[in-house]
Short mmCIF file of C-alpha atoms in Angstrom, two decimals:
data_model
loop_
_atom_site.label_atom_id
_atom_site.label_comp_id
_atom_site.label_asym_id
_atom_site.label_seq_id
_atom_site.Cartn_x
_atom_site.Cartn_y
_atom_site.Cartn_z
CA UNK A 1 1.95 0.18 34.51
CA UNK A 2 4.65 -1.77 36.05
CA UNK A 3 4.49 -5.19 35.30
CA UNK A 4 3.11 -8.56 37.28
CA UNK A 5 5.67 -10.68 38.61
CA UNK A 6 5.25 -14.09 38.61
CA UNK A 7 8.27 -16.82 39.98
CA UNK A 8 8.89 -20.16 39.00
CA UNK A 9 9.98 -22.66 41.51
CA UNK A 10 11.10 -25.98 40.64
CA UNK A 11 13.31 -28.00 38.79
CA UNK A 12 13.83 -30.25 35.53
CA UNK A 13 11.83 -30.38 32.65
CA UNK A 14 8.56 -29.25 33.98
CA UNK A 15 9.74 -26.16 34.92
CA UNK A 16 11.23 -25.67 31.33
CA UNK A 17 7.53 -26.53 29.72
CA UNK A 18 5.88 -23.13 32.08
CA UNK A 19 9.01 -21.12 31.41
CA UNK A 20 9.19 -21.40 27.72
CA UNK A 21 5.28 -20.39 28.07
CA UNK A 22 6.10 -17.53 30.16
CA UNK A 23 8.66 -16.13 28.43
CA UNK A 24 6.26 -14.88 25.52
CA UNK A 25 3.79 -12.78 27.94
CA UNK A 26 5.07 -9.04 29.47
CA UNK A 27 5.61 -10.46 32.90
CA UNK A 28 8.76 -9.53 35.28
CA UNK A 29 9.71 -13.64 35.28
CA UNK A 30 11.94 -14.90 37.81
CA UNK A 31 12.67 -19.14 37.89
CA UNK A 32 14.21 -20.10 41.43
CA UNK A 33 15.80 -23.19 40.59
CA UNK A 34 16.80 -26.59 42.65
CA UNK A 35 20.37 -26.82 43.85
CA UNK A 36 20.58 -30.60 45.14
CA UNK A 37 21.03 -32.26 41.86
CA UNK A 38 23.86 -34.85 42.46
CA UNK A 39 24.30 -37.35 38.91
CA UNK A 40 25.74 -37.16 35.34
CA UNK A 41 27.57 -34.05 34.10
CA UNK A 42 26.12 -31.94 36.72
CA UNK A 43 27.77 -34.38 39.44
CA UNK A 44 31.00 -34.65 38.07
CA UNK A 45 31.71 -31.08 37.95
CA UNK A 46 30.03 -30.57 41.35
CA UNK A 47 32.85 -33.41 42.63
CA UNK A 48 35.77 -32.18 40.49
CA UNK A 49 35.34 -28.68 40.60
CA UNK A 50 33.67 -28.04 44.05
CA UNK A 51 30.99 -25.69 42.48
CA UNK A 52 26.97 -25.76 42.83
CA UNK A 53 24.84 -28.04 40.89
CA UNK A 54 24.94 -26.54 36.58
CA UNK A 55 22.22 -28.49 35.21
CA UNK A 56 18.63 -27.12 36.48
CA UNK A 57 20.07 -23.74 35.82
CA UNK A 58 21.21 -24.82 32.07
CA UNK A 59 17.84 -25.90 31.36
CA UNK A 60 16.34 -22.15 33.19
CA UNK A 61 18.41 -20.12 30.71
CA UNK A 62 18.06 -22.21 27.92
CA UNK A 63 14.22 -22.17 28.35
CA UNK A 64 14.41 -18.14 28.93
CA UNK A 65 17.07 -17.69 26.29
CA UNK A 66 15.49 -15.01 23.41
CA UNK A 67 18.42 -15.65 20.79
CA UNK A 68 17.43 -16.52 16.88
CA UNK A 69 16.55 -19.76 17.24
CA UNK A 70 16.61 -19.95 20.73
CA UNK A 71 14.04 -22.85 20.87
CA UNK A 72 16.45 -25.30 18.27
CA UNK A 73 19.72 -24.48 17.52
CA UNK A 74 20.86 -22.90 20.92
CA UNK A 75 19.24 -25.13 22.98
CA UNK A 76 20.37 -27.81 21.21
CA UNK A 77 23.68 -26.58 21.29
CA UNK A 78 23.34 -25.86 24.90
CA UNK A 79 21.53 -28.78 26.09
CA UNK A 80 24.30 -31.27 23.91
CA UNK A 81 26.53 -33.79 25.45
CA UNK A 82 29.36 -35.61 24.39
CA UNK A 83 28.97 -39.40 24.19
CA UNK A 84 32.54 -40.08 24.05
CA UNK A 85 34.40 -42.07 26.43
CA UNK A 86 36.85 -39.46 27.64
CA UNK A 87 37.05 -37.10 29.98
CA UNK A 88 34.23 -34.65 28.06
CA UNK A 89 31.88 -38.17 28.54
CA UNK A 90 28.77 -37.23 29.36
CA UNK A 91 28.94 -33.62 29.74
CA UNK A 92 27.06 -31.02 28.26
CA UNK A 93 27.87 -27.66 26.62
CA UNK A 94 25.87 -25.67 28.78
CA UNK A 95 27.01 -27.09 32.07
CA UNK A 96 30.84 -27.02 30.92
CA UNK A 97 29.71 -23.06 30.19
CA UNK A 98 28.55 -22.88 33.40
CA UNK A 99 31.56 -24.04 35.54
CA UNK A 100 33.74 -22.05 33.29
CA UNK A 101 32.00 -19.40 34.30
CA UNK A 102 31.78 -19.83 37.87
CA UNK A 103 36.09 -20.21 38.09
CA UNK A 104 36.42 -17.07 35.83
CA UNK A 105 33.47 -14.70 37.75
CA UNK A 106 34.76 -16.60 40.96
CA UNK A 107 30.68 -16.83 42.07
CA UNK A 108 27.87 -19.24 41.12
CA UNK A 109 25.50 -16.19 40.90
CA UNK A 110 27.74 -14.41 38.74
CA UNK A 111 28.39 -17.07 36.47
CA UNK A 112 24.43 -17.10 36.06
CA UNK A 113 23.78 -13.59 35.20
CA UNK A 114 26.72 -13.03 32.44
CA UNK A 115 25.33 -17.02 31.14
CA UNK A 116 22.14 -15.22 31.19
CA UNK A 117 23.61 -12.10 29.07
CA UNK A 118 25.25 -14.58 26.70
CA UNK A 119 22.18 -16.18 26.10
CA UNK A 120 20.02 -12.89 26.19
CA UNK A 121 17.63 -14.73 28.26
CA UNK A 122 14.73 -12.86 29.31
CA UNK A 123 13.82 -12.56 33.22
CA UNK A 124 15.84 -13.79 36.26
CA UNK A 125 17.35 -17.27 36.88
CA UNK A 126 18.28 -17.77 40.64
CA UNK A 127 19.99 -20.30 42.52
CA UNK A 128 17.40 -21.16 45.10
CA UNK A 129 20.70 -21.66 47.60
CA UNK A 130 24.12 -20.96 47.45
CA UNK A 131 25.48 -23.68 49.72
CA UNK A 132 26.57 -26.93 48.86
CA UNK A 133 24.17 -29.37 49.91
CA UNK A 134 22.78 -32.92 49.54
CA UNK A 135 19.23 -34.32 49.21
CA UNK A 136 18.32 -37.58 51.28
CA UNK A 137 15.06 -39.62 51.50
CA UNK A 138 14.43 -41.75 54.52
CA UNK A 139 11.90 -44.66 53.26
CA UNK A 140 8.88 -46.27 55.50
CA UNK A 141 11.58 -48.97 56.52
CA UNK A 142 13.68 -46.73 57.88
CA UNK A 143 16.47 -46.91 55.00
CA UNK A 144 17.51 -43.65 54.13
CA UNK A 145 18.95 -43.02 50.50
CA UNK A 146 21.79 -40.03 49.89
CA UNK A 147 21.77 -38.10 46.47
CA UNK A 148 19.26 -36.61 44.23
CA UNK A 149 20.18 -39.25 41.67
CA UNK A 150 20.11 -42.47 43.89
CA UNK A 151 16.87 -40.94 44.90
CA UNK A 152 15.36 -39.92 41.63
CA UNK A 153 17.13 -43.35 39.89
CA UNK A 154 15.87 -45.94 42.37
CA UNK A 155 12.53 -47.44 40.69
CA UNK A 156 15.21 -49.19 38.55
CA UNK A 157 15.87 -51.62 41.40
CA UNK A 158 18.54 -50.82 43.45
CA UNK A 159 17.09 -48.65 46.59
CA UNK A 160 13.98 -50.31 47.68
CA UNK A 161 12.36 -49.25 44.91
CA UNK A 162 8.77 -50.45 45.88
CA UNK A 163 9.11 -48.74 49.84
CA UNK A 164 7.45 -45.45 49.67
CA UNK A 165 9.21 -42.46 51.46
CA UNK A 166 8.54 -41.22 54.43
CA UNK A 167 9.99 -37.43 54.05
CA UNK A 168 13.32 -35.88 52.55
CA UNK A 169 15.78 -33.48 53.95
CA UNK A 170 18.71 -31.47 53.20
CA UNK A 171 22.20 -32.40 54.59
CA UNK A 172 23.58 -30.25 55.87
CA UNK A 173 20.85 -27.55 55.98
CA UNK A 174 20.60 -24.59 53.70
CA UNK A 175 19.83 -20.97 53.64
CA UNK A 176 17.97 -18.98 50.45
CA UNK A 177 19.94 -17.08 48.38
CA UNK A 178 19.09 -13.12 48.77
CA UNK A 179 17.72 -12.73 45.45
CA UNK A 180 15.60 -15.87 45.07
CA UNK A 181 14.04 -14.88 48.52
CA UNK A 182 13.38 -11.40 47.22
CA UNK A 183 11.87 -12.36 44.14
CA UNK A 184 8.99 -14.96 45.96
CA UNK A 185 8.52 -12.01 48.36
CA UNK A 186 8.19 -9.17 45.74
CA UNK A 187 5.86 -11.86 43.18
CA UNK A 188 1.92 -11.81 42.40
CA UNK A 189 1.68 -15.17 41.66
CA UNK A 190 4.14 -18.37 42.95
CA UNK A 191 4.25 -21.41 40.51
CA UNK A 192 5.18 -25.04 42.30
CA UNK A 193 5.56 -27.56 39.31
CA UNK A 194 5.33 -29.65 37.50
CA UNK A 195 8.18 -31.80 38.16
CA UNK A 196 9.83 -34.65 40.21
CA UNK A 197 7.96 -33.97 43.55
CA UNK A 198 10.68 -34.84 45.46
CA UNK A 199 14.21 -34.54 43.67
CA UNK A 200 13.04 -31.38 41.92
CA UNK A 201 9.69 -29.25 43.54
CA UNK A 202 10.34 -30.17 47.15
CA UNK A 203 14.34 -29.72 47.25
CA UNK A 204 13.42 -25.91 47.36
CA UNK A 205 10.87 -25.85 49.83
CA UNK A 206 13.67 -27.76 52.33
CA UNK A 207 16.07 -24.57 52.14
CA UNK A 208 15.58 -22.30 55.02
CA UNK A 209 14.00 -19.18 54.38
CA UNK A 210 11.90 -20.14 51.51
CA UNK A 211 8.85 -21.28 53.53
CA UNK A 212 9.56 -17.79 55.09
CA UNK A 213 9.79 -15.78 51.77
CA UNK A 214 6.35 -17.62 50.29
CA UNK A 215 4.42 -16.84 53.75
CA UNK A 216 5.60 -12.91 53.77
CA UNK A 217 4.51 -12.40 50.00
CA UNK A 218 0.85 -11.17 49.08
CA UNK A 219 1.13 -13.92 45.68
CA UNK A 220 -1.25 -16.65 44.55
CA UNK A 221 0.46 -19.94 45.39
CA UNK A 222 -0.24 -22.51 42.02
CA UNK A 223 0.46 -26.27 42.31
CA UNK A 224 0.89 -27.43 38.57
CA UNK A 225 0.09 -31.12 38.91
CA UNK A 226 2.36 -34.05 37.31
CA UNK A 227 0.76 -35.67 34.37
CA UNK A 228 1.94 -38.76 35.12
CA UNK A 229 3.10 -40.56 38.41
CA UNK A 230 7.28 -41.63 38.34
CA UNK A 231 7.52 -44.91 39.88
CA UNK A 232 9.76 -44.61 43.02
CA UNK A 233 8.60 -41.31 43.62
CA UNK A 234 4.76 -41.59 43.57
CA UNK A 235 3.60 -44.32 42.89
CA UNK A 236 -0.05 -44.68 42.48
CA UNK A 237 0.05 -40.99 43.61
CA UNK A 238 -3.62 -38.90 42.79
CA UNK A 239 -4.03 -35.22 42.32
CA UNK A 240 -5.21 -34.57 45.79
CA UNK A 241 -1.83 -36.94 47.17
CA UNK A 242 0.54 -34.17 45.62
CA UNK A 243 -1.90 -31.38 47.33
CA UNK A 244 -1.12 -33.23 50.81
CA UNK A 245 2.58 -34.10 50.45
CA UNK A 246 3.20 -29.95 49.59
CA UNK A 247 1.10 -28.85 52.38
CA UNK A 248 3.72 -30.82 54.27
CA UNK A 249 6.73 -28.32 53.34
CA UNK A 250 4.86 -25.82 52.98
CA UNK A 251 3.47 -25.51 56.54
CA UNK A 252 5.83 -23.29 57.88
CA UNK A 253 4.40 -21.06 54.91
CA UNK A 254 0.59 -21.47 56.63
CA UNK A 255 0.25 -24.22 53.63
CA UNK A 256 0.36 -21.11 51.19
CA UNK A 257 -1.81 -22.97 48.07
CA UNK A 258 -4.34 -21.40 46.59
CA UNK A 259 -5.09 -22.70 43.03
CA UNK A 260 -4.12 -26.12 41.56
CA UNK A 261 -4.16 -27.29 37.72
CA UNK A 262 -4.75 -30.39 37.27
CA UNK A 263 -4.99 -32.41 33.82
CA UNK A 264 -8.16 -34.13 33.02
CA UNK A 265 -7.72 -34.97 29.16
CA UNK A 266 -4.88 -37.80 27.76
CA UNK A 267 -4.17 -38.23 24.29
CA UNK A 268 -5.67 -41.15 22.67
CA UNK A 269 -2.56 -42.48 21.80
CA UNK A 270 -2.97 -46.28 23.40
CA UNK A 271 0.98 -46.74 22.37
CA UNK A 272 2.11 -43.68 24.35
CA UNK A 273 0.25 -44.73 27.77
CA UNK A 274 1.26 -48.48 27.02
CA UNK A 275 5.02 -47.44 27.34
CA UNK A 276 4.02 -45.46 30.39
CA UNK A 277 2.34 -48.35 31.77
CA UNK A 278 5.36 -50.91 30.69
CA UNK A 279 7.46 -48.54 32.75
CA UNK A 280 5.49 -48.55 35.95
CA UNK A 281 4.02 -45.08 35.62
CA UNK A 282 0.24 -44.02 35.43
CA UNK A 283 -1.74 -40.86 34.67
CA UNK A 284 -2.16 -39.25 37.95
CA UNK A 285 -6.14 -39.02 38.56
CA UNK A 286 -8.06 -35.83 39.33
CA UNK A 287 -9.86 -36.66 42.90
CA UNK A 288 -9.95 -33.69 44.08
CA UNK A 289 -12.33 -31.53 46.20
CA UNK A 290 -11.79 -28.11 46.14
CA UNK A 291 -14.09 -27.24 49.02
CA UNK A 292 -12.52 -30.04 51.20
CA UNK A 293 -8.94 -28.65 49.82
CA UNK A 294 -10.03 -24.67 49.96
CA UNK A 295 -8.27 -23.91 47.20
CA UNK A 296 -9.20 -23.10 43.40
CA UNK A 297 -9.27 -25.93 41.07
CA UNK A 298 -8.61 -25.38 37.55
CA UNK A 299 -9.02 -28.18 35.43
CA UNK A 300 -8.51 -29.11 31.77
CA UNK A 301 -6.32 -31.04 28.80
CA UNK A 302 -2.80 -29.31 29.01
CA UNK A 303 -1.06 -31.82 27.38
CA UNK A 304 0.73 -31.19 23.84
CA UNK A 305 1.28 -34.15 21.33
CA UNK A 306 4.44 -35.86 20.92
CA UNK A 307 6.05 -39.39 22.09
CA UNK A 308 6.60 -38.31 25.86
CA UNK A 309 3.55 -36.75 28.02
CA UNK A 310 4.36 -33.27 28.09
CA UNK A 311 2.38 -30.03 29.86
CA UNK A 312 1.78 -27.98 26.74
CA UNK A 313 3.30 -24.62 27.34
CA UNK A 314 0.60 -22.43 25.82
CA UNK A 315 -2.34 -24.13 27.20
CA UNK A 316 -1.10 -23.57 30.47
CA UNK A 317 0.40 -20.16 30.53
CA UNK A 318 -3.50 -19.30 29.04
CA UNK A 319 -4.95 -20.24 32.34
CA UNK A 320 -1.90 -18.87 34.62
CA UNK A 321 -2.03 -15.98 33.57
CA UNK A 322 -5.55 -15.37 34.32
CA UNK A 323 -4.36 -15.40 38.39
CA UNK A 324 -2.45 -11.98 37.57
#
C-alpha cells in the first residue's frame, strides 16, 4: 500500500516542531519551505553570494535529518553560529553548507537534495520558489516596510510597530518551483503552520502557482494555530483572526481549509507567560465557531514543557495523522 503524502508548508521554527513529529510516522513527507527570508547569516550570503535564502531550508533538513544523533549533535552542529567578529560573524554551519553547495552543484535545488543526502534526511525539502524575491508589508497608514527581517523585527520600535498591516506582497512576483507545486498537488493532507503568519506561513501562499497547486489537489487543508500572538505581527490576534487573514491568500485556492488545531491548554508556569506578557505577546484565544467557519475544529493542549511555548511534536502529529 503506497503511502499517504502529507506536505508541510511554512517556515521557521514551527514548521521544525510538525516535521520532527512527522518524520517518525511511514508517510511520503514533503516540507515546501519560505524563500523571502532577508536578515542575519541567511542575508549576508543572499547579498554576497547572490543565491536564495539558506536558513528555512537548514532548519527543514536538520528537522528531517535521520543521522545518529540527529536531534543533538547534528543539529547542533548544523544549526551553530560563530559569534566572532569576523567575517564567519554570525553565520551558521548549515547555511555556509548550503551556499557551498549551491556554487559547487551550480543550483539551489541541487544544493538541497545532495544537503539532504549528507544529512540522510528523510522525505523532500523544496524551495517553495526559485526566484529571488523580497517580502514587503504595507501598514494601515500607508507605510510600507521592505524585508522579511524589518518586517518580522519591527515590534522592537523602529517600523511603526503598533500600526497593524494591511496585506503583504512579493517584489517582484514569483513563480512555484516544479517540485514544490507537484508535491501540494500529488498530497492527502496540506499543513499551514504554525509559524510567523506573515514573514513565514503567508510568504508561500504570495508565490504564483501555489494557490493554484492547493486548489487542484484532492488534500485536507490544516491550519496549525500559533500558540502565542508576536507583537508586530498579530497583535491581540484570536484563533478565528488567523482563520480570516489565510482565507485571504488562500482565495484564489476557493479558501481551501478544512480542519484547524487550535491550543486550548497553557502550562501553569505563571513565570513563562509573565515573560510572554513582559514582551508584548499573549496566548492566542480559541473563539472559534466551526459551523460559522465550516471547517473541522480540533482542539486540545499541544504544548510541550520547557522555557519557550512550544507545539509539542508528538501531541500533534497524534491528531494529524488521524486526517490521512
Amino acid at each position: 500500500m503506497a503511502k499517504k503524502r502529507v506536505v508541510v508548508i511554512g517556515g521557521g521554527t514551527g514548521a521544525y516542531q510538525v516535521l520532527v513529529g512527522l518524520k517518525k510516522y511511514p508517510v511520503d513527507l514533503s516540507a515546501v519551505v519560505t524563500m523571502s527570508d532577508s536578515g542575519g547569516s541567511t542575508g549576508k550570503l543572499r547579498r554576497e553570494f547572490s543565491i536564495l535564502p539558506p536558513g528555512d531550508v537548514r532548519r527543514a533538513l536538520s528537522a528531517l535529518s535521520n543521522l545518529p544523533l540527529a536531534e543533538k549533535t547534528l543539529e547542533t552542529l548544523f544549526d551553530f553560529r560563530f559569534h566572532s567578529k569576523g567575517s564567519l560573524g554570525g553565520h551558521s554551519v548549515g547555511n555556509l553548507l548550503l551556499a557551498a553547495l549551491t556554487q559547487i552543484t551550480g543550483r539551489e535545488d541541487l544544493a538541497i537534495k545532495e544537503a539532504g543526502k549528507i544529512l540522510a534526511v528523510s522525505g523532500n525539502v523544496c524551495p517553495v520558489t526559485l526566484d529571488k524575491t523580497t517580502l514587503v508589508a504595507e501598514l494601515e497608514n500607508g507605510k510600507k516596510i521592505v524585508g522579511e527581517t524589518k518586517i518580522d523585527l519591527r515590534w522592537q520600535g523602529k517600523e511603526f510597530a503598533e500600526v497593524p498591516i494591511k496585506k503583504v506582497y512579493l517584489r517582484p512576483g514569483a513563480k512555484v518551483f516544479k517540485e514544490a507545486s507537484e508535491a501540494i498537488k500529488k498530497a492527502d493532507l496540506v499543513i499551514l503552520g504554525p509559524g510567523d503568519l506573515y514573514t513565514s506561513i503567508i510568504p508561500n501562499l504570495l508565490v504564483d502557482g501555489v494557490n493554484e497547486a492547493i486548489a487542484a489537489s484532492r488534500a485536507k487543508v490544516a491550519l496549525i494555530v500559533n500558540l502565542m500572538t508576536k507583537p508586530g505581527e498579530t497583535d491581540n490576534f484570536t484563533a478565528s483572526d488567523f482563520i480570516r487573514i489565510i482565507r485571504q491568500y488562500l482565495q484564489k485556492a476557493g479558501n481551501k481549509i478544512s480542519h484547524v488545531v487550535v491550543n486550548t491548554k497553557f502550562p501553569e508556569d505563571v513565570q513563562t507567560l509573565a515573560w510572554y506578557l513582559k514582551h508584548s505577546s499573549k496566548p492566542v484565544l480559541d473563539d472559534v465557531d466551526s459551523r460559522r467557519e465550516k471547517i473541522k475544529l480540533i482542539r486540545g493542549g499541544f504544548t510541550q514543557r520547557g522555557e519557550l511555548l512550544r507545539h509539542d511534536p508528538a501531541k500533534l502529529v497524534r491528531v494529524l495523522t488521524k486526517l490521512l
